[in-house]
XYZ file of C-alpha atoms in Angstrom:
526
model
C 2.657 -26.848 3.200
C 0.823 -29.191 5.786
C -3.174 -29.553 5.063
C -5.244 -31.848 6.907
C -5.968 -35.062 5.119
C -9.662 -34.594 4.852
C -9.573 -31.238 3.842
C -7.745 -31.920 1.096
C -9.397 -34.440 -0.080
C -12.632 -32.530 0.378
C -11.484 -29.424 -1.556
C -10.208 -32.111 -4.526
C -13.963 -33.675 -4.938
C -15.023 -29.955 -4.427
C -13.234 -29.289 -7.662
C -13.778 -31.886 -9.687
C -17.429 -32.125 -8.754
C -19.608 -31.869 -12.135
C -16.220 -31.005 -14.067
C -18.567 -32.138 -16.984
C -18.959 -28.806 -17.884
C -17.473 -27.835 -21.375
C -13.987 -26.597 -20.053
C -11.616 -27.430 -17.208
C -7.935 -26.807 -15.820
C -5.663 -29.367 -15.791
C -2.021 -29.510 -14.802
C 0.714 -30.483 -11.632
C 2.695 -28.041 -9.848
C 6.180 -29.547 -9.748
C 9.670 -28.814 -7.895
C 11.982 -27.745 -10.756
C 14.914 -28.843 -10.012
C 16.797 -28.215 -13.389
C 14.929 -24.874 -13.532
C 13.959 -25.273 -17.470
C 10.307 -24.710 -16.061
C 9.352 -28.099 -17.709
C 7.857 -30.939 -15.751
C 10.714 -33.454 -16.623
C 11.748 -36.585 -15.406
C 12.795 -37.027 -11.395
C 11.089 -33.463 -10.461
C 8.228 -34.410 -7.960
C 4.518 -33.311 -7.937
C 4.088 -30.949 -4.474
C 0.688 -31.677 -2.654
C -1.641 -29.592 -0.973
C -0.520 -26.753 -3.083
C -3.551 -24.532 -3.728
C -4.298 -23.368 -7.133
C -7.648 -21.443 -8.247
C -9.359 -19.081 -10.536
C -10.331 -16.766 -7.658
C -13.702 -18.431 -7.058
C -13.106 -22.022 -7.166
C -10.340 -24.023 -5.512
C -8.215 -27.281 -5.695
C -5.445 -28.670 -3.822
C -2.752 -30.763 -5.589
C -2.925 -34.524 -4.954
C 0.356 -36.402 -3.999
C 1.561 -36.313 -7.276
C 1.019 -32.476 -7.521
C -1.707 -32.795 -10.033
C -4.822 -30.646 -9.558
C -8.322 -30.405 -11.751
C -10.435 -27.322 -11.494
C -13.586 -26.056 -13.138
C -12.458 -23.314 -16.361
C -14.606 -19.923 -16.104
C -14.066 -18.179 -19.904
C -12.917 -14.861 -18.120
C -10.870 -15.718 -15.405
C -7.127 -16.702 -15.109
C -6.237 -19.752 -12.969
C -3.289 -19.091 -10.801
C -1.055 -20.975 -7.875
C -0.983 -19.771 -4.247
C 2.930 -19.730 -4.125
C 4.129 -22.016 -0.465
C 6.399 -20.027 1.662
C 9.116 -21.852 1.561
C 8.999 -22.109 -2.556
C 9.838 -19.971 -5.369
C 8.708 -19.198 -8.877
C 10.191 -18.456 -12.220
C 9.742 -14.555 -13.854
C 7.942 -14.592 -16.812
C 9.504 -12.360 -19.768
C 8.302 -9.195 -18.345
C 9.899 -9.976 -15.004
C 6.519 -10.757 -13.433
C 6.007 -13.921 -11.071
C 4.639 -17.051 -13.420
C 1.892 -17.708 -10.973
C -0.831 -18.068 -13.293
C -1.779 -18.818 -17.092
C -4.362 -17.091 -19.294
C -8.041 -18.625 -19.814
C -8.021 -20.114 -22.841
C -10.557 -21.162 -25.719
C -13.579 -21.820 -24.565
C -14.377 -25.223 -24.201
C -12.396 -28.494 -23.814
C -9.189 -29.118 -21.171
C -6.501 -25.949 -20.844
C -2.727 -27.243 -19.561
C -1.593 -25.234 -16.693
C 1.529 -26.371 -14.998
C 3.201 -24.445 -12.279
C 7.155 -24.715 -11.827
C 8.496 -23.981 -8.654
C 11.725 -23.930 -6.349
C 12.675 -24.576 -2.886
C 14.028 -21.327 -1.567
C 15.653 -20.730 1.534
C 15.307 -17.265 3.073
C 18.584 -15.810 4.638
C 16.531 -14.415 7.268
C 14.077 -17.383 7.906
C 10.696 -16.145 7.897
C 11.794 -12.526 8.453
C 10.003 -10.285 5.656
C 10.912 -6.900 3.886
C 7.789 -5.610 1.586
C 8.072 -2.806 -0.617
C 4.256 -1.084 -0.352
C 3.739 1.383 -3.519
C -0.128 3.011 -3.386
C -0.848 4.497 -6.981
C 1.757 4.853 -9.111
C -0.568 6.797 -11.591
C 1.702 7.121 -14.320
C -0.624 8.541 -17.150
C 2.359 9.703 -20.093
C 5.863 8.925 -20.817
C 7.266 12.040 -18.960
C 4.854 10.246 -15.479
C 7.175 7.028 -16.032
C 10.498 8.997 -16.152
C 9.598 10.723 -13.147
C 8.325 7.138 -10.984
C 11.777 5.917 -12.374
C 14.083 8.467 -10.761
C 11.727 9.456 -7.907
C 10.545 6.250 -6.536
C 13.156 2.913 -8.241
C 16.108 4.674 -8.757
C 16.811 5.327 -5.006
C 15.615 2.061 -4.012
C 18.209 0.685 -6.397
C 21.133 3.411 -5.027
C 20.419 2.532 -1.369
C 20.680 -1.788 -2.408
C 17.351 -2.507 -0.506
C 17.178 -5.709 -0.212
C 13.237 -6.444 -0.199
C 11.830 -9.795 -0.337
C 8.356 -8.923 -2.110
C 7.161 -5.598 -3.719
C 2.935 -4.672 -3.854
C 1.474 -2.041 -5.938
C -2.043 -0.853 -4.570
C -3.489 -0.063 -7.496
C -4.183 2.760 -9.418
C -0.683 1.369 -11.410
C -2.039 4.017 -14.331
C -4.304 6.961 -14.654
C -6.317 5.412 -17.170
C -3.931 4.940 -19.602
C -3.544 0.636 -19.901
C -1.135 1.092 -22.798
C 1.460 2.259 -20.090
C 1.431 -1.483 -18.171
C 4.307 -2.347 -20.072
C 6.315 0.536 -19.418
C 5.822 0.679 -15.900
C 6.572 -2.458 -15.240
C 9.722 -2.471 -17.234
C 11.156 0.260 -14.618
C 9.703 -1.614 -11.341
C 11.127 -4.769 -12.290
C 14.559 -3.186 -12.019
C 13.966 -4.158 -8.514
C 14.794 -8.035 -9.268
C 11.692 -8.975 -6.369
C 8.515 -10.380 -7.180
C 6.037 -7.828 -7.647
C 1.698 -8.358 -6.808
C -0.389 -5.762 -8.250
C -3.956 -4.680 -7.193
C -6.251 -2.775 -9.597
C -7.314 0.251 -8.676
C -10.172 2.171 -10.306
C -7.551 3.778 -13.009
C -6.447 0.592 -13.821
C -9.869 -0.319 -15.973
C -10.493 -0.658 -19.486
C -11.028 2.648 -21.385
C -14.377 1.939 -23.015
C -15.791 -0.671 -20.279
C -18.962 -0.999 -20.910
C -19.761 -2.967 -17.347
C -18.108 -3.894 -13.646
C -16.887 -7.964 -15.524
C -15.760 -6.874 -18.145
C -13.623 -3.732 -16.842
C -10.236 -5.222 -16.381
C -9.312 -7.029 -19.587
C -6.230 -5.124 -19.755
C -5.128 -5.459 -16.185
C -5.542 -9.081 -16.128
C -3.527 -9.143 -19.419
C -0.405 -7.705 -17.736
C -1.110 -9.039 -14.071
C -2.915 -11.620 -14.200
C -6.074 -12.808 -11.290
C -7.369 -9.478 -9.741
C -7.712 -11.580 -6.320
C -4.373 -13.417 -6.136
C -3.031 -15.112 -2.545
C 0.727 -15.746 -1.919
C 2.681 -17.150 0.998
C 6.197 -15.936 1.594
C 8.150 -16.154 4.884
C 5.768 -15.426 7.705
C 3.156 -13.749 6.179
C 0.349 -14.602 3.482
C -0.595 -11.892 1.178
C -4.258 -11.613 -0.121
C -4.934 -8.929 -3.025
C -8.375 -8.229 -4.102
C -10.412 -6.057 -6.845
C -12.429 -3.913 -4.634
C -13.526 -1.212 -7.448
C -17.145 -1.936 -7.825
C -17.773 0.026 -11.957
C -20.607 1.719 -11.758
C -20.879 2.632 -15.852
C -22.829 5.563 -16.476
C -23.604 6.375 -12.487
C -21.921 8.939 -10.712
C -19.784 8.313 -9.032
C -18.906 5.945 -11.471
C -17.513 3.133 -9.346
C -18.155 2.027 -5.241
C -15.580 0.108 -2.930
C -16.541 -3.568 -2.819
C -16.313 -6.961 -3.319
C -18.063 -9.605 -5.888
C -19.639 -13.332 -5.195
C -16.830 -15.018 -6.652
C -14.138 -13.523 -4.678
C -16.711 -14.583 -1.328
C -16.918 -17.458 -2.897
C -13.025 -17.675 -2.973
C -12.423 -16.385 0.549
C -14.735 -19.171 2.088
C -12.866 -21.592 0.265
C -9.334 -20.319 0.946
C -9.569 -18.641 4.653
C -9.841 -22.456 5.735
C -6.294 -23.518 4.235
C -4.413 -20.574 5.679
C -2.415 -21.542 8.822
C -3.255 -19.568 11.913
C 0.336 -18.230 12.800
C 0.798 -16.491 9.960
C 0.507 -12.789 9.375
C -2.478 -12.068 6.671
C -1.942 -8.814 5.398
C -5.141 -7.820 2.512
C -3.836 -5.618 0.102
C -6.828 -3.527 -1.769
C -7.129 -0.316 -3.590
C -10.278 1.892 -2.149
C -10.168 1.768 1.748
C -12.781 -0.427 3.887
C -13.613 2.926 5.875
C -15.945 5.140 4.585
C -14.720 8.235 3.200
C -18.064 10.095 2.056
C -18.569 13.507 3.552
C -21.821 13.542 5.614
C -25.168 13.055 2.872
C -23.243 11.477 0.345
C -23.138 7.687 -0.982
C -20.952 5.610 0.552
C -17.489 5.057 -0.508
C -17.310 1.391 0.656
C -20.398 -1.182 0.291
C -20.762 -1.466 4.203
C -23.226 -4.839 3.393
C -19.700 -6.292 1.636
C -17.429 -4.891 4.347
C -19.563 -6.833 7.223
C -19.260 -9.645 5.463
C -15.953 -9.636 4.519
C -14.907 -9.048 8.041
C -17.152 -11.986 9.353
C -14.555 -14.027 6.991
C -12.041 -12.800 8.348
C -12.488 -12.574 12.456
C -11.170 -15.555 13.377
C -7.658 -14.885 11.901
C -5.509 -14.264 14.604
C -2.820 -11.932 12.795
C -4.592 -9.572 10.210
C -3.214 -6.701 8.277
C -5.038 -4.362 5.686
C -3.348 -2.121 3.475
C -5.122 0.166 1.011
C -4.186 3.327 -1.482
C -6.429 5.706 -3.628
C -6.813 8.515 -1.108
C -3.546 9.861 -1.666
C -3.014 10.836 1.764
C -1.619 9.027 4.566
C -3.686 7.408 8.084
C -4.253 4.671 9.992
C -7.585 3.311 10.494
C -8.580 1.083 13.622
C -12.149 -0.784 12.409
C -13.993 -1.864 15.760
C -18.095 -2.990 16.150
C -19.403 0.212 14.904
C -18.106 -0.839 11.197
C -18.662 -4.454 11.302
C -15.466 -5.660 12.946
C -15.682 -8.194 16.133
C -12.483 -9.374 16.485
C -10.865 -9.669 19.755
C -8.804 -6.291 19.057
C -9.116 -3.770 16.751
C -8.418 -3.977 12.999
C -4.951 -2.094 11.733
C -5.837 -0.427 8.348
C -3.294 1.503 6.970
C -4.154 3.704 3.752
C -0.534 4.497 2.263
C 0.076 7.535 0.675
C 0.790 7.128 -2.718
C 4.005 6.898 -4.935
C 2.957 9.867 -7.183
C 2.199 11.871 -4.235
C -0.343 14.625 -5.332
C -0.442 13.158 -9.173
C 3.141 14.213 -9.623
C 2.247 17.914 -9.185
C 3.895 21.067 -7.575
C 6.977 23.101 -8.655
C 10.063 20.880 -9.645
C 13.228 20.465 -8.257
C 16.496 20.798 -9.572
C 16.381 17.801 -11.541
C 13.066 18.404 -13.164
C 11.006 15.796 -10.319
C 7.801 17.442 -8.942
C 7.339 18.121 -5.442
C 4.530 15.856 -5.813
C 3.932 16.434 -1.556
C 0.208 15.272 -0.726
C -3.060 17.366 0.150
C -2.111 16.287 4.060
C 1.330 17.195 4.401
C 2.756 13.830 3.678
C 5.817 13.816 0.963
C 5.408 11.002 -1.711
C 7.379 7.864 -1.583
C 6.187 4.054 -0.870
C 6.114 2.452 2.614
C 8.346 -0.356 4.059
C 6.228 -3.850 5.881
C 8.285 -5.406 8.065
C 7.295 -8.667 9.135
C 9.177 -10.913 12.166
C 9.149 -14.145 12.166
C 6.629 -14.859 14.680
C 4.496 -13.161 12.252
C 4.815 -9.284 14.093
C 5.269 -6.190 12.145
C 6.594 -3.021 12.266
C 5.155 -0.554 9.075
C 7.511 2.977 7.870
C 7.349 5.251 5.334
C 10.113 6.856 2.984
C 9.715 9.664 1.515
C 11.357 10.085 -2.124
C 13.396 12.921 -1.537
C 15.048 13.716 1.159
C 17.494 16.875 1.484
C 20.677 16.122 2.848
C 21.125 19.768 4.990
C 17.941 20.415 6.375
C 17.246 18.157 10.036
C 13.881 19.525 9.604
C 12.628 16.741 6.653
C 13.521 13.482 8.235
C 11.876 9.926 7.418
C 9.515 10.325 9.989
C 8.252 13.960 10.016
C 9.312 17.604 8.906
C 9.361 20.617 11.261
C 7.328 24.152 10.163
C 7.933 27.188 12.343
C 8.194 30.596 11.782
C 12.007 31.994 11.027
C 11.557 35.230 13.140
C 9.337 36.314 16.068
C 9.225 39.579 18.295
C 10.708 38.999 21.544
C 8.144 39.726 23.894
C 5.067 39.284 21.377
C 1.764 36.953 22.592
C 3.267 33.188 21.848
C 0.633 32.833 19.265
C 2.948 31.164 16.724
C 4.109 28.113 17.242
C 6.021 24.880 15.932
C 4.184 22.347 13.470
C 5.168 18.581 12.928
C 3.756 16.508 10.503
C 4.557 13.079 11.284
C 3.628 10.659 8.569
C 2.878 7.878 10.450
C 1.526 9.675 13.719
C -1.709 7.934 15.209
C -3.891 9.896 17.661
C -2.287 7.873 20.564
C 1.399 8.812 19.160
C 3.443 10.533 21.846
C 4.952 13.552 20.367
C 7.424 16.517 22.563
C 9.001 19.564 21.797
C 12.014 21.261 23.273
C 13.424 24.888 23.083
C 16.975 25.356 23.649
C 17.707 23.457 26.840
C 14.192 23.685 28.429
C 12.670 20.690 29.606
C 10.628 18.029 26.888
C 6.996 19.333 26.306
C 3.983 17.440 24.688
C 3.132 18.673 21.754
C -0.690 19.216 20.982
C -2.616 17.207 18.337
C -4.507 19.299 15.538
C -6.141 18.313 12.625
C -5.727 21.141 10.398
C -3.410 21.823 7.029
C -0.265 21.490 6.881
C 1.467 25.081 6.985
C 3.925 24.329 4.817
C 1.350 23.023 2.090
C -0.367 26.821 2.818
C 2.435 28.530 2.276
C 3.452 26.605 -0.935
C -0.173 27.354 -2.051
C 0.637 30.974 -1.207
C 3.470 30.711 -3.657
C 1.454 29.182 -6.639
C -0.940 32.150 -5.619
C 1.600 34.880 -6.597
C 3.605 33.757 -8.970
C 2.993 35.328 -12.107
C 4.246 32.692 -14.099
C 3.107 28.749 -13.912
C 5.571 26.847 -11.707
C 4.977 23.363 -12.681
C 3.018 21.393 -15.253
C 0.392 21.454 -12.146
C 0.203 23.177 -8.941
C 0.504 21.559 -5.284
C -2.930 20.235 -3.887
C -4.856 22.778 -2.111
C -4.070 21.666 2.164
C -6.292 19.998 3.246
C -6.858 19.132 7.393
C -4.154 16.596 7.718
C -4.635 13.721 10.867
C -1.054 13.182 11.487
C 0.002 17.039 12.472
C 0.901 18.591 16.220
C 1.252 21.856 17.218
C 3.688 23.297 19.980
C 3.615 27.157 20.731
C 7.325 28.980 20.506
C 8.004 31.276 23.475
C 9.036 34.525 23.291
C 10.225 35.610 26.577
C 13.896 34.403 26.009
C 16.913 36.210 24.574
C 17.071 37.959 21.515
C 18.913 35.738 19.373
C 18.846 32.175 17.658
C 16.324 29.466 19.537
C 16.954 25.780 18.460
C 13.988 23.484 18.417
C 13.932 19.748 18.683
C 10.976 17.729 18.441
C 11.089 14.265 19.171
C 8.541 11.396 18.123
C 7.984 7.598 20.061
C 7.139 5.559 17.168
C 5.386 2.602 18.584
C 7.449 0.464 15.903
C 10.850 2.425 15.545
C 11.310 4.052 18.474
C 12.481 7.780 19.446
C 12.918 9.702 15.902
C 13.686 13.363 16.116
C 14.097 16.201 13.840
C 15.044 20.057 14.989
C 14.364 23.536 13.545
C 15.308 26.914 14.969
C 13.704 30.340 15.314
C 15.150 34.004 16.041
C 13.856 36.190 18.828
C 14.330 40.255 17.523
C 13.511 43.204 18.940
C 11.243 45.558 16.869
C 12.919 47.365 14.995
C 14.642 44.755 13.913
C 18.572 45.168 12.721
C 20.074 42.067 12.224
């Protein structure tokens, strides 16, 4: 990791800089060559390595030592070099950082790590999970077979896993169990806290995630690995006793943090910001805002200068992309990519359950749950999917990239009122989508932002059944962003009309999935 001389030695007196206080962090970050995690003798100090308590920052000397300033609250963790790699803890976690300890006097925090050499280079495969939200026993069982089990059957070799907070639903006492089943995975998993993940009886925003930093660690946490450098931040604001009871945003510390940091990062890599509540505002017209937009201008005046920016954010459960330009704050020479990933629980694991007892657990927009894939090139490029949980084997109508809705039977001859639906999970408003009957020629499809029909008609079914279905019903649809519309002719024979629909993924290319519809006349005698 190559830092300019005078940085580093600027950042050093930085730290050390009326270290009279009454505590302080003191340690080396080392290579480990015999891998007993124990600075021993021939295993070098590493320099320029940053390490921080997500406010204040020091860079390791040539001897890999480092000195920092110890805040009673906070954590002090190591910004992991690309080309290194570090130790699990016992629960399978990364040992990037150490507890605070006793207030007062000079806390040992060493930092063991090993040279790694990537297969692939600096090629990158990220597992992306957006809440979890396991909040009982029977939650966990179904994240395990939904969500890790296939990962594990299909040997997907990831390099680095993120969960985008909301990891429970309000229940801490589940950390452990979650992360017993996600660290089946064997990668190293960062965690962001979403506004779930909080203390039960927090009484105030600084003292809300005494649990969460228990189990994970910093709540703002950087990380290099292969081309990319991966920032997570707290950006649940607790509001305690307000309502709503929390607002997206960010603190002094962690500014204090980024202004310190953002200078070390190299400029070719890919920074992708991993946070819970989105930087858009969500707030329906009259109501407060969902994200601080004071905090989000200055965060992006941080951040406008870096060349290569990702953000990726959960708690919506539903899927879009967002493109910040000037009207929210953002000057950068080209828009900023925000995607908000639909979340691993789907629709808080609701909806009728499948032959194996799993929820349907599809979204208010359509979207199926599952956890998205970040691809990451080596020239720091990326290319972003999503996967649902479930698919069905038989039916070309559920693909990866979209499923098909159309009706089953139409009257030849009838106004062509009815048409085909697609609801492609990643779509964008720019995504090129066409339809095809039969042998006719490729047609574009129209862009609508309205439910899902499926979703409708599954709400139709919770509506008449005279029984409960599942332990909760399917979200009511809501206008989905990602859905086109192509209307189904009805001038051809009587008879069985195939439909293929194809979609020009501006990462993956042509993906297509196909339906079919019958032309009868009335009466109708199959």
């Amino acid at each position: 990791m190559k830092t300019p001389c005078r940085l580093l030695a600027a950042l050093l007196l930085l730290a050390v800089a009326g270290v009279a206080s009454a505590a302080q962090w003191q340690g080396r970050v080392f290579e480990d060559r015999d891998g007993d995690g124990i600075a021993g003798a021939g295993e070098p100090g590493i320099a320029g390595v940053a390490v921080s308590d997500g406010r204040t920052l020091a860079l390791t000397d040539e001897e890999g030592r480092y000195r920092l300033e110890a805040r009673a609250d906070a954590p002090v963790f190591v910004v992991k070099p690309a080309d290194w790699r570090l130790a699990l803890r016992a629960d399978g976690l990364p040992a990037a950082w150490h507890a605070p300890g006793p207030r007062g006097g000079i806390h040992r925090g060493d930092f063991a790590l090993q040279r790694q050499a990537g297969p692939r280079g600096d090629a990158l495969s990220v597992l992306v999970l957006a809440d979890p939200q396991v909040k009982s026993m029977a939650d966990i069982d179904y994240y395990a077979r939904d969500i890790v089990a296939p990962l594990l059957a299909d040997g997907a070799a990831a390099d680095l896993g993120i969960s985008l907070g909301d990891i429970v639903d309000d229940v801490v006492d589940l950390y452990p169990h979650i992360n017993a089943v996600t660290t089946r995975l064997g990668v190293p998993w960062l965690h962001v806290p979403g506004n779930h993940d909080i203390d039960p009886d927090a009484a105030a925003d600084a003292t809300s995630l005494s649990a969460f930093r228990a189990s994970y660690g910093p709540d703002t946490f950087a990380w290099h690995a292969g081309a990319a450098t991966f920032l997570v931040l707290d950006d649940v604001v607790q509001l305690p006793g307000q309502r709503p009871a929390y607002v997206g945003g960010l603190r002094e510390d962690q500014f204090a943090f980024l202004e310190a940091w953002l200078p070390t990062v190299p400029k070719d890599r890919l920074l992708v910001l991993g946070v819970h509540i989105p930087l858009f505002d969500t707030a329906a017209p009259g109501r407060p805002e969902t994200f601080r937009s004071a905090d989000r201008e200055r965060l992006f005046a941080l951040l406008k200068d870096v060349p290569k920016l990702l953000v990726l954010s959960g708690h919506r459960h539903t899927q879009r992309h967002h493109r910040h330009g000037p009207d929210e704050g953002w000057h950068g020479d080209t828009p900023l990519h925000e995607f908000n990933v639909g979340a691993a629980s789907g629709a808080f694991w609701s909806g009728a359950p499948d032959a194996e007892g799993i929820p349907d657990a599809t979204m208010a927009d359509g979207t199926p749950n599952g956890h998205a894939l970040l691809q990451v090139d080596a020239d720091g490029g990326y290319r972003l999917s999503w996967h649902p949980a479930r698919l069905p084997a038989d039916d070309p109508a559920r693909t990866q990239a979209m499923h098909l809705h159309a009706p089953r039977v139409l009257r030849r001859g009838a106004y062509p009122a009815w048409a085909v639906y697609a609801n492609v999970y990643t779509g964008e408003a720019d995504t090129r989508v066409e339809y095809r009957v039969g042998d006719g020629g490729w047609t574009p499809m129209l862009r609508v932002e309205r439910p899902d029909p499926w979703l409708l008609a599954e709400n139709a079914r919770d509506d008449a059944a005279t029984a409960l279905r599942g332990y909760d019903r399917s979200p009511e649809a809501e206008p989905s962003v990602h859905l086109w519309r192509g209307a189904l002719p009805t001038d051809l024979d009587v008879g069985e009309h195939r439909v293929d629909v194809r979609v020009f993924d501006r990462w993956h290319g042509e993906q297509r999935a196909m339906t079919s519809y019958r032309l009868a006349e009335w009466p109708d005698t199959p």
